[in-house]
């Protein structure tokens, strides 16, 4: 096989490996990863690959060869490579869970193209030493969700890991979707995920929890050299700058989630990338009606720890856990606390700046906070579609103030409810908004243009991905293709695709997979 790009494999070469090469489940100490070979699929079939990412990686020509499917389904190894699973722990739903690790992710190799390095990782390619009680496999349903959403997020400008290919394996996988004692077979699938690194907060946490400070330092130094080299040589000062930058990036990522209405669903520390990338697309969802209390994850329905409205605060909680893990290298808690305190202060500032952009304000005034609060309050008075509302708002010309409610009417799930009190609140809000807009220098056309780059027209609504899954399960990839193409340009007008600029249909309101998702994947 001619694999056309440079293999670098720095992680394996520079960090300690688990000496045990058997694929048995175990606790691993003093190591960052374990070697493991992907499971061979019985009858692999390529459903989709991302042309944009193929190009970025220098794999476009390779994707036209028969070896492409073999490599990215796990059937054949890239010559000279030694796949491995990463060792990490994590705090799950607020509690330390100990060792977790890549239970169904296998890093094939790390490549370099145009001076950038990328790790190619198969998700769902069989068990690893970290599979614990599970099978290491993934079903088509969750793989379509991860594949479409990571590429959609990328094109929305949200920091994220990417997805290169989606393959069905030809194997059956047993899953109990609702955890209610009704397991059924589903189609198995493998997604190739791509990222400069798949390191998570949990990688550092596990080494600190095991009091393996030697390996912890090696891992932090590795991370600095390969991913934060602009910070300079390792020192306590650099470690602090590193933590500051991870905090900045993490906050930036979550504020972007708030911009587009994305709810991750499982913000455990093992699902927090050290590079501030959205990672591990599981029971995520998109806000339809604007509701800060919403989470798609049924596993979290009682406490709603990971609901939309508290994602920034949870990011901070996770950063506290990372700070604890880095403490042995810094040995001065007050320095870490200062960074955390500054991050806490910035949540409000970053959130307000993002919301100002969403409503087309180009500079900051004290009263903007109130204007934004009044908007997010009234948005919840009656179910109002977040994406449609903000998109339509860009059409607002202040000289026609009374038409505000009329303009955004298509965003209301029950327009008949916009009466009396609620209508009054909306009218009052539009009056304040119009007044504020008059202080802006930017004209209507310019404002509209800018707002339309911040407020997407098309997002991967929960029911849309479900339609793609239903069809793919029947061997039909038309919807998958259509959505993939649509979401490459989420902020552009696509008149022939107007049907996707619509509220969630009623059938999807309470359907499993659309509004309710479990961790079963
Ligand atoms: P998640 O909540 O999907 O981030 O997964 C939490 C942990 O469970 C990680 O260590 C995963 O690797 C592991 N895991 C999830 N699903 C499976 C599976 N089907 N087989 C093996 N490990 C899994
Ligand atoms: Mg995970």
Coordinates of C-alpha atoms and ligand atoms in Angstrom, one line a residue:
X1 CA 0.0 0.0 0.0
X2 CA 1.2 3.5 -0.9
X3 CA 0.2 5.8 2.0
X4 CA 0.8 9.3 0.6
X5 CA 1.5 11.3 3.7
X6 CA 4.3 11.5 6.3
X7 CA 3.9 9.4 9.4
X8 CA 5.3 11.1 12.6
X9 CA 3.7 9.2 15.5
X10 CA 5.2 11.6 18.1
X11 CA 2.9 10.5 20.9
X12 CA 4.0 6.9 20.8
X13 CA 7.7 7.8 20.3
X14 CA 7.9 10.3 23.1
X15 CA 5.6 9.0 25.8
X16 CA 5.7 5.8 27.9
X17 CA 3.7 2.8 26.5
X18 CA 1.9 0.1 28.5
X19 CA 4.4 -2.8 28.2
X20 CA 1.5 -5.3 28.0
X21 CA 0.5 -5.8 24.4
X22 CA -2.4 -8.1 25.0
X23 CA -5.9 -6.9 24.3
X24 CA -7.2 -7.6 27.8
X25 CA -9.1 -5.2 30.1
X26 CA -7.0 -3.9 32.9
X27 CA -5.8 -1.0 34.9
X28 CA -2.8 0.6 33.3
X29 CA -0.1 2.5 35.3
X30 CA 2.9 4.6 34.4
X31 CA 1.9 4.7 30.8
X32 CA 0.0 7.1 28.4
X33 CA -1.4 4.4 26.0
X34 CA -1.7 0.7 25.1
X35 CA -1.0 -0.8 21.8
X36 CA -4.0 -2.5 20.2
X37 CA -5.1 -3.6 16.8
X38 CA -8.5 -2.7 15.3
X39 CA -11.0 -5.4 14.7
X40 CA -11.5 -6.5 11.1
X41 CA -15.0 -5.7 9.8
X42 CA -16.9 -8.5 8.1
X43 CA -18.2 -6.5 5.2
X44 CA -17.1 -2.8 5.2
X45 CA -18.9 -0.2 3.1
X46 CA -18.0 3.4 2.8
X47 CA -21.1 5.7 3.3
X48 CA -19.4 9.0 3.1
X49 CA -16.1 10.9 3.3
X50 CA -15.4 14.6 3.8
X51 CA -13.9 16.1 0.7
X52 CA -12.8 19.2 2.5
X53 CA -10.9 17.2 5.2
X54 CA -9.5 14.8 2.6
X55 CA -7.9 17.8 0.9
X56 CA -6.6 19.2 4.2
X57 CA -4.9 15.9 5.0
X58 CA -3.5 15.3 1.5
X59 CA -5.6 12.2 1.2
X60 CA -7.9 13.1 -1.8
X61 CA -6.1 10.8 -4.3
X62 CA -5.8 8.0 -1.7
X63 CA -9.5 8.2 -1.1
X64 CA -10.0 6.9 -4.6
X65 CA -8.1 3.7 -4.0
X66 CA -9.5 0.5 -2.6
X67 CA -7.1 0.8 0.4
X68 CA -9.0 3.8 1.7
X69 CA -11.9 1.8 2.8
X70 CA -9.6 -1.0 4.1
X71 CA -7.6 1.5 6.3
X72 CA -10.6 3.5 7.6
X73 CA -12.7 0.5 8.5
X74 CA -9.9 -1.2 10.4
X75 CA -9.4 -4.0 7.9
X76 CA -5.8 -3.1 7.0
X77 CA -3.0 -1.2 8.8
X78 CA -1.1 1.6 7.3
X79 CA 2.4 0.1 6.7
X80 CA 4.8 1.0 9.5
X81 CA 2.1 2.1 12.0
X82 CA 1.2 0.8 15.4
X83 CA -2.3 1.7 16.5
X84 CA -3.0 2.4 20.2
X85 CA -5.7 3.4 22.7
X86 CA -5.1 6.3 25.1
X87 CA -5.2 6.0 28.8
X88 CA -7.3 8.6 30.7
X89 CA -9.7 9.0 33.6
X90 CA -12.3 11.5 34.3
X91 CA -15.0 13.1 36.5
X92 CA -18.3 11.9 35.3
X93 CA -21.4 13.8 36.4
X94 CA -19.4 15.4 39.2
X95 CA -17.7 12.3 40.5
X96 CA -14.2 10.9 40.0
X97 CA -14.6 7.8 37.9
X98 CA -11.0 6.5 37.9
X99 CA -9.5 5.0 34.8
X100 CA -11.7 5.2 31.7
X101 CA -9.5 5.4 28.5
X102 CA -10.3 4.9 24.9
X103 CA -12.8 2.0 25.2
X104 CA -13.7 2.1 21.6
X105 CA -11.4 4.6 20.0
X106 CA -8.1 3.5 18.4
X107 CA -5.5 6.0 17.1
X108 CA -4.2 4.6 13.8
X109 CA -1.4 7.1 13.4
X110 CA -0.3 10.7 13.5
X111 CA 0.5 12.3 10.1
X112 CA 1.9 15.6 9.0
X113 CA 0.7 17.5 6.0
X114 CA 1.5 21.1 5.1
X115 CA 3.4 21.5 8.4
X116 CA 0.4 20.5 10.5
X117 CA 0.0 17.3 12.4
X118 CA -3.1 15.3 12.7
X119 CA -4.1 12.1 14.5
X120 CA -6.3 9.7 12.6
X121 CA -8.6 7.8 15.0
X122 CA -11.1 5.0 14.4
X123 CA -14.2 5.1 16.7
X124 CA -16.0 1.8 17.0
X125 CA -13.2 -0.5 15.7
X126 CA -13.4 -3.0 18.6
X127 CA -12.4 -3.5 22.1
X128 CA -9.3 -2.2 23.8
X129 CA -7.7 -2.6 27.3
X130 CA -10.0 0.3 28.3
X131 CA -13.3 -1.2 27.1
X132 CA -14.3 -2.1 30.7
X133 CA -17.7 -3.9 30.4
X134 CA -18.5 -2.7 26.9
X135 CA -17.8 -4.1 23.4
X136 CA -15.7 -1.3 21.8
X137 CA -18.2 -1.0 18.9
X138 CA -20.4 1.9 17.7
X139 CA -23.7 1.7 15.9
X140 CA -24.7 3.5 12.7
X141 CA -27.1 5.8 14.5
X142 CA -24.5 7.3 16.8
X143 CA -21.8 7.3 14.0
X144 CA -24.0 9.3 11.6
X145 CA -24.6 11.7 14.5
X146 CA -20.9 12.2 15.2
X147 CA -19.9 12.3 11.5
X148 CA -22.5 14.9 10.4
X149 CA -22.2 17.0 13.6
X150 CA -18.5 17.4 13.8
X151 CA -18.3 18.5 10.2
X152 CA -21.3 20.9 10.7
X153 CA -19.7 22.4 13.7
X154 CA -16.5 23.0 11.8
X155 CA -18.3 24.9 9.1
X156 CA -20.1 26.9 11.7
X157 CA -16.7 28.1 13.0
X158 CA -16.9 26.2 16.3
X159 CA -13.6 24.6 17.4
X160 CA -14.1 20.9 17.0
X161 CA -12.5 17.5 16.2
X162 CA -13.3 16.6 12.6
X163 CA -14.7 13.5 10.9
X164 CA -13.0 12.0 7.8
X165 CA -15.1 9.0 6.9
X166 CA -18.2 7.0 7.8
X167 CA -18.2 3.3 7.2
X168 CA -20.6 0.5 8.0
X169 CA -18.8 -2.7 9.2
X170 CA -21.3 -5.3 8.1
X171 CA -21.4 -6.5 11.7
X172 CA -24.4 -6.4 14.1
X173 CA -24.2 -4.6 17.4
X174 CA -26.5 -5.2 20.3
X175 CA -27.8 -2.0 22.0
X176 CA -30.5 -1.2 24.6
X177 CA -31.3 2.3 23.3
X178 CA -33.5 3.3 26.3
X179 CA -31.8 1.1 28.9
X180 CA -35.2 -0.4 29.5
X181 CA -34.4 -4.1 29.0
X182 CA -35.2 -4.2 25.3
X183 CA -31.9 -4.7 23.5
X184 CA -31.9 -5.0 19.7
X185 CA -29.3 -5.5 17.0
X186 CA -28.3 -2.4 15.0
X187 CA -25.8 -1.9 12.2
X188 CA -22.2 -1.4 13.3
X189 CA -20.2 1.5 12.0
X190 CA -16.8 3.2 12.3
X191 CA -16.0 6.9 12.0
X192 CA -12.5 8.1 11.4
X193 CA -12.1 11.1 13.6
X194 CA -9.3 13.6 13.1
X195 CA -7.7 16.1 15.4
X196 CA -4.3 17.5 16.1
X197 CA -4.6 15.7 19.4
X198 CA -7.2 13.7 21.3
X199 CA -5.8 14.5 24.7
X200 CA -8.4 15.3 27.3
X201 CA -8.4 16.8 30.8
X202 CA -8.8 13.2 32.0
X203 CA -5.4 12.2 30.6
X204 CA -3.7 14.6 33.1
X205 CA -6.2 13.9 35.9
X206 CA -5.5 10.1 35.9
X207 CA -1.8 10.5 36.2
X208 CA -2.2 13.0 39.0
X209 CA -4.7 10.7 40.8
X210 CA -2.3 7.8 40.5
X211 CA 0.4 10.1 41.9
X212 CA 2.6 9.4 38.9
X213 CA 4.1 12.9 38.7
X214 CA 6.9 11.7 36.6
X215 CA 4.7 10.7 33.7
X216 CA 2.4 13.6 34.3
X217 CA 5.3 16.0 33.8
X218 CA 6.3 14.1 30.6
X219 CA 2.8 14.4 29.3
X220 CA 2.5 18.1 30.0
X221 CA 5.9 18.7 28.5
X222 CA 4.9 16.7 25.4
X223 CA 1.7 18.8 25.1
X224 CA 3.7 22.0 25.4
X225 CA 6.3 21.0 22.7
X226 CA 3.7 19.7 20.2
X227 CA 0.7 21.8 20.8
X228 CA 1.6 25.0 22.7
X229 CA 5.2 25.5 21.4
X230 CA 4.6 29.3 21.2
X231 CA 4.7 29.4 25.0
X232 CA 8.3 28.4 25.1
X233 CA 10.4 26.0 27.2
X234 CA 8.9 24.1 30.1
X235 CA 8.9 25.9 33.4
X236 CA 6.4 26.7 36.2
X237 CA 5.7 30.0 34.4
X238 CA 5.0 28.2 31.1
X239 CA 2.8 25.6 32.9
X240 CA 0.7 28.5 34.2
X241 CA 0.5 30.1 30.7
X242 CA -0.5 26.7 29.4
X243 CA -3.3 26.4 31.9
X244 CA -4.4 30.0 31.1
X245 CA -4.6 29.2 27.4
X246 CA -6.5 26.0 27.9
X247 CA -9.0 27.9 30.1
X248 CA -9.3 30.6 27.3
X249 CA -9.8 28.1 24.6
X250 CA -12.3 26.1 26.6
X251 CA -14.3 29.1 27.4
X252 CA -14.2 30.3 23.8
X253 CA -15.5 26.9 22.6
X254 CA -18.4 26.9 25.0
X255 CA -19.4 30.4 24.2
X256 CA -19.5 29.3 20.6
X257 CA -21.8 26.5 21.6
X258 CA -24.1 29.1 23.2
X259 CA -24.0 31.1 20.0
X260 CA -25.3 28.3 17.8
X261 CA -27.5 26.6 20.4
X262 CA -25.5 23.4 20.8
X263 CA -25.8 21.3 23.9
X264 CA -23.0 18.8 24.3
X265 CA -24.9 16.6 26.8
X266 CA -22.0 14.9 28.6
X267 CA -19.4 17.5 29.7
X268 CA -17.5 15.0 31.8
X269 CA -13.8 15.9 32.1
X270 CA -12.9 12.9 29.9
X271 CA -14.8 14.6 27.2
X272 CA -12.9 18.0 27.5
X273 CA -10.2 18.4 24.9
X274 CA -6.9 19.9 26.1
X275 CA -7.0 21.9 22.8
X276 CA -10.4 23.4 23.5
X277 CA -12.1 21.4 20.7
X278 CA -15.6 20.0 20.9
X279 CA -15.0 16.3 21.3
X280 CA -17.1 13.1 21.7
X281 CA -20.4 13.7 20.1
X282 CA -22.8 11.5 22.1
X283 CA -26.2 12.5 23.3
X284 CA -25.8 16.1 22.1
X285 CA -28.6 18.2 20.8
X286 CA -29.5 21.6 19.3
X287 CA -31.9 24.0 20.9
X288 CA -35.1 24.3 18.9
X289 CA -37.2 26.3 21.3
X290 CA -34.9 28.6 23.2
X291 CA -34.6 27.0 26.6
X292 CA -31.6 27.3 29.0
X293 CA -32.9 24.3 31.0
X294 CA -32.9 21.9 28.1
X295 CA -30.7 18.9 27.8
X296 CA -31.1 16.2 25.3
X297 CA -29.4 13.6 27.5
X298 CA -32.0 11.4 29.2
X299 CA -29.3 10.0 31.5
X300 CA -29.0 13.5 32.9
X301 CA -32.8 14.3 32.9
X302 CA -33.1 14.3 36.7
X303 CA -30.3 16.8 37.6
X304 CA -29.8 18.4 34.2
X305 CA -26.2 19.1 35.1
X306 CA -25.3 19.6 31.5
X307 CA -28.2 21.7 30.4
X308 CA -27.7 24.5 27.8
X309 CA -27.7 27.4 30.2
X310 CA -25.0 26.2 32.5
X311 CA -22.4 24.9 30.0
X312 CA -20.0 27.8 30.7
X313 CA -20.1 27.2 34.4
X314 CA -19.6 23.5 33.9
X315 CA -16.5 24.3 31.7
X316 CA -15.2 26.2 34.7
X317 CA -15.9 23.3 37.0
X318 CA -14.0 21.1 34.7
X319 CA -11.1 23.5 34.6
X320 CA -10.9 23.4 38.4
X321 CA -10.4 19.6 38.0
X322 CA -7.6 20.2 35.4
X323 CA -6.0 22.8 37.8
X324 CA -6.0 20.1 40.5
X325 CA -4.3 17.7 38.1
X326 CA -1.6 20.3 37.2
X327 CA -1.0 21.4 40.8
X328 CA 1.8 18.9 41.5
X329 CA 3.9 20.6 38.8
X330 CA 3.0 24.1 40.0
X331 CA 2.8 23.6 43.7
X332 CA 1.2 27.0 44.4
X333 CA -2.6 26.8 44.5
X334 CA -3.0 30.6 44.6
X335 CA -1.5 31.0 41.1
X336 CA -4.0 28.5 39.6
X337 CA -6.9 30.1 41.6
X338 CA -6.1 33.5 40.1
X339 CA -6.4 32.1 36.6
X340 CA -9.7 30.3 37.5
X341 CA -11.0 33.5 39.0
X342 CA -10.1 35.5 35.9
X343 CA -11.8 32.8 33.8
X344 CA -14.9 33.1 35.9
X345 CA -15.0 36.8 35.4
X346 CA -14.6 36.4 31.7
X347 CA -17.6 34.1 31.3
X348 CA -20.0 37.0 31.6
X349 CA -17.9 39.3 29.4
X350 CA -17.5 36.8 26.6
X351 CA -21.1 35.8 26.8
X352 CA -22.3 39.4 26.5
X353 CA -19.9 40.1 23.7
X354 CA -21.2 37.1 21.8
X355 CA -24.9 38.0 22.4
X356 CA -24.3 41.6 21.3
X357 CA -23.0 40.2 18.0
X358 CA -26.0 38.0 17.7
X359 CA -28.3 41.1 17.9
X360 CA -26.0 43.2 15.7
X361 CA -24.5 45.6 18.2
X362 CA -21.0 46.7 17.3
X363 CA -20.0 48.3 20.5
X364 CA -20.7 47.9 24.2
X365 CA -23.0 50.0 26.4
X366 CA -23.9 49.4 30.0
X367 CA -27.6 48.9 29.3
X368 CA -26.9 46.1 26.7
X369 CA -26.8 43.6 29.5
X370 CA -30.4 44.4 30.4
X371 CA -31.5 44.4 26.8
X372 CA -30.0 40.9 26.3
X373 CA -31.5 39.6 29.6
X374 CA -34.9 40.9 28.6
X375 CA -34.6 39.2 25.2
X376 CA -33.6 35.8 26.7
X377 CA -36.5 36.1 29.1
X378 CA -39.1 36.9 26.5
X379 CA -37.7 34.2 24.2
X380 CA -38.8 31.7 26.9
X381 CA -42.3 33.1 27.4
X382 CA -43.6 31.1 24.5
X383 CA -41.7 28.4 22.7
X384 CA -39.5 30.3 20.2
X385 CA -37.1 28.7 17.7
X386 CA -33.7 30.0 18.5
X387 CA -32.1 29.6 15.1
X388 CA -35.1 31.0 13.2
X389 CA -35.5 33.9 15.6
X390 CA -31.9 35.2 15.4
X391 CA -31.8 34.7 11.6
X392 CA -35.0 36.7 11.1
X393 CA -33.9 39.4 13.5
X394 CA -31.2 40.5 11.0
X395 CA -34.1 41.7 8.8
X396 CA -35.2 44.2 11.4
X397 CA -35.1 47.8 10.3
X398 CA -35.6 50.2 13.2
X399 CA -37.8 52.6 11.3
X400 CA -40.5 49.9 11.3
X401 CA -40.5 49.2 15.0
X402 CA -44.1 48.0 15.2
X403 CA -43.3 45.2 12.8
X404 CA -40.8 43.4 15.1
X405 CA -43.1 40.7 16.3
X406 CA -44.5 40.2 12.8
X407 CA -41.0 39.9 11.4
X408 CA -40.0 37.0 13.7
X409 CA -43.4 35.4 13.7
X410 CA -42.2 32.2 11.9
X411 CA -40.0 31.5 15.0
X412 CA -43.0 31.0 17.3
X413 CA -44.1 27.4 17.7
X414 CA -47.6 28.6 18.7
X415 CA -48.1 32.0 17.2
X416 CA -51.6 32.2 18.8
X417 CA -49.8 32.5 22.2
X418 CA -48.2 35.8 21.3
X419 CA -51.1 37.7 22.8
X420 CA -51.7 40.2 25.6
X421 CA -48.8 40.1 28.1
X422 CA -46.4 38.3 25.9
X423 CA -47.1 40.5 22.9
X424 CA -46.7 43.5 25.1
X425 CA -43.3 42.2 26.3
X426 CA -42.1 41.6 22.8
X427 CA -43.3 45.1 21.7
X428 CA -41.5 46.7 24.6
X429 CA -38.3 44.7 23.7
X430 CA -38.4 45.8 20.1
X431 CA -38.8 49.4 21.2
X432 CA -35.7 49.2 23.4
X433 CA -33.8 47.4 20.6
X434 CA -34.8 50.0 18.1
X435 CA -33.6 52.8 20.4
X436 CA -30.3 51.0 20.9
X437 CA -29.8 50.4 17.2
X438 CA -30.2 54.1 16.6
X439 CA -26.9 54.7 18.5
X440 CA -25.1 52.4 16.1
X441 CA -23.2 53.8 13.1
X442 CA -23.6 50.7 10.9
X443 CA -26.5 50.8 8.4
X444 CA -29.2 48.2 8.0
X445 CA -27.6 46.3 5.1
X446 CA -24.2 46.1 6.7
X447 CA -25.7 45.0 10.0
X448 CA -27.7 42.3 8.3
X449 CA -24.7 41.0 6.5
X450 CA -22.7 40.8 9.8
X451 CA -25.5 39.3 11.8
X452 CA -26.0 36.6 9.1
X453 CA -22.4 35.4 9.6
X454 CA -23.0 35.0 13.4
X455 CA -26.5 33.6 13.2
X456 CA -26.6 30.4 11.1
X457 CA -29.5 29.7 8.9
X458 CA -29.1 26.0 9.0
X459 CA -28.1 23.8 11.9
X460 CA -28.2 20.1 12.4
X461 CA -31.6 20.0 14.0
X462 CA -32.2 16.9 16.1
X463 CA -34.9 15.6 13.7
X464 CA -32.8 16.2 10.6
X465 CA -30.0 13.9 11.8
X466 CA -32.7 11.3 12.7
X467 CA -34.0 11.4 9.1
X468 CA -30.5 10.8 7.9
X469 CA -30.2 7.8 10.3
X470 CA -33.5 6.3 9.4
X471 CA -32.6 6.4 5.7
X472 CA -29.1 5.2 6.2
X473 CA -30.4 2.2 8.2
X474 CA -32.4 1.4 5.0
X475 CA -29.1 1.6 2.9
X476 CA -30.2 5.0 1.6
X477 CA -27.6 7.8 2.0
X478 CA -29.6 10.6 0.2
X479 CA -30.4 12.5 3.3
X480 CA -27.0 12.1 4.7
X481 CA -25.5 13.5 1.5
X482 CA -28.0 16.3 1.4
X483 CA -27.4 17.4 5.0
X484 CA -23.6 17.1 4.7
X485 CA -23.7 19.5 1.7
X486 CA -26.2 21.8 3.3
X487 CA -24.2 22.2 6.4
X488 CA -21.0 23.1 4.6
X489 CA -22.4 26.6 4.3
X490 CA -24.7 27.0 7.3
X491 CA -24.8 30.8 7.1
X492 CA -25.4 31.2 3.4
X493 CA -28.8 31.5 1.9
X494 CA -29.6 28.2 0.0
X495 CA -33.0 28.9 -1.6
X496 CA -33.3 25.3 -2.9
X497 CA -32.9 24.1 0.7
X498 CA -35.4 26.4 2.3
X499 CA -37.3 23.3 3.7
X500 CA -34.5 22.9 6.3
X501 CA -35.1 26.5 7.5
X502 CA -38.2 25.4 9.4
X503 CA -39.3 24.7 12.9
X504 CA -39.1 21.1 14.2
X505 CA -42.1 19.2 12.9
X506 CA -44.6 18.0 15.6
X507 CA -43.8 14.3 15.1
X508 CA -40.3 15.0 16.3
X509 CA -41.3 16.7 19.5
X510 CA -41.1 13.7 21.8
X511 CA -39.5 11.1 19.5
X512 CA -36.5 9.1 20.8
X513 CA -33.4 10.2 18.9
X514 CA -34.9 13.7 18.2
X515 CA -35.5 15.3 21.6
X516 CA -34.4 12.5 23.9
X517 CA -31.1 10.7 23.6
X518 CA -29.4 8.2 25.9
X519 CA -25.7 7.6 26.2
X520 CA -26.3 4.2 24.4
X521 CA -24.3 4.4 21.2
Ligands
LIG1 P1 -18.5 8.6 26.7 O1 -19.5 8.9 27.7 O2 -19.1 8.1 25.4 O3 -17.5 9.7 26.5 O4 -17.7 7.3 27.2 C1 -17.2 7.2 28.5 C2 -16.2 6.1 28.5 O5 -16.9 4.8 28.2 C3 -15.0 6.2 27.6 O6 -13.9 5.6 28.3 C4 -15.4 5.4 26.4 O7 -14.3 4.9 25.7 C5 -16.2 4.2 27.1 N1 -17.2 3.6 26.1 C6 -18.3 4.2 25.7 N2 -19.0 3.3 24.9 C7 -18.2 2.2 24.8 C8 -18.3 1.0 24.1 N3 -19.3 0.7 23.3 N4 -17.3 0.1 24.3 C9 -16.2 0.3 25.0 N5 -16.1 1.5 25.7 C10 -17.0 2.4 25.6
LIG2 MG1 -15.9 10.2 25.9

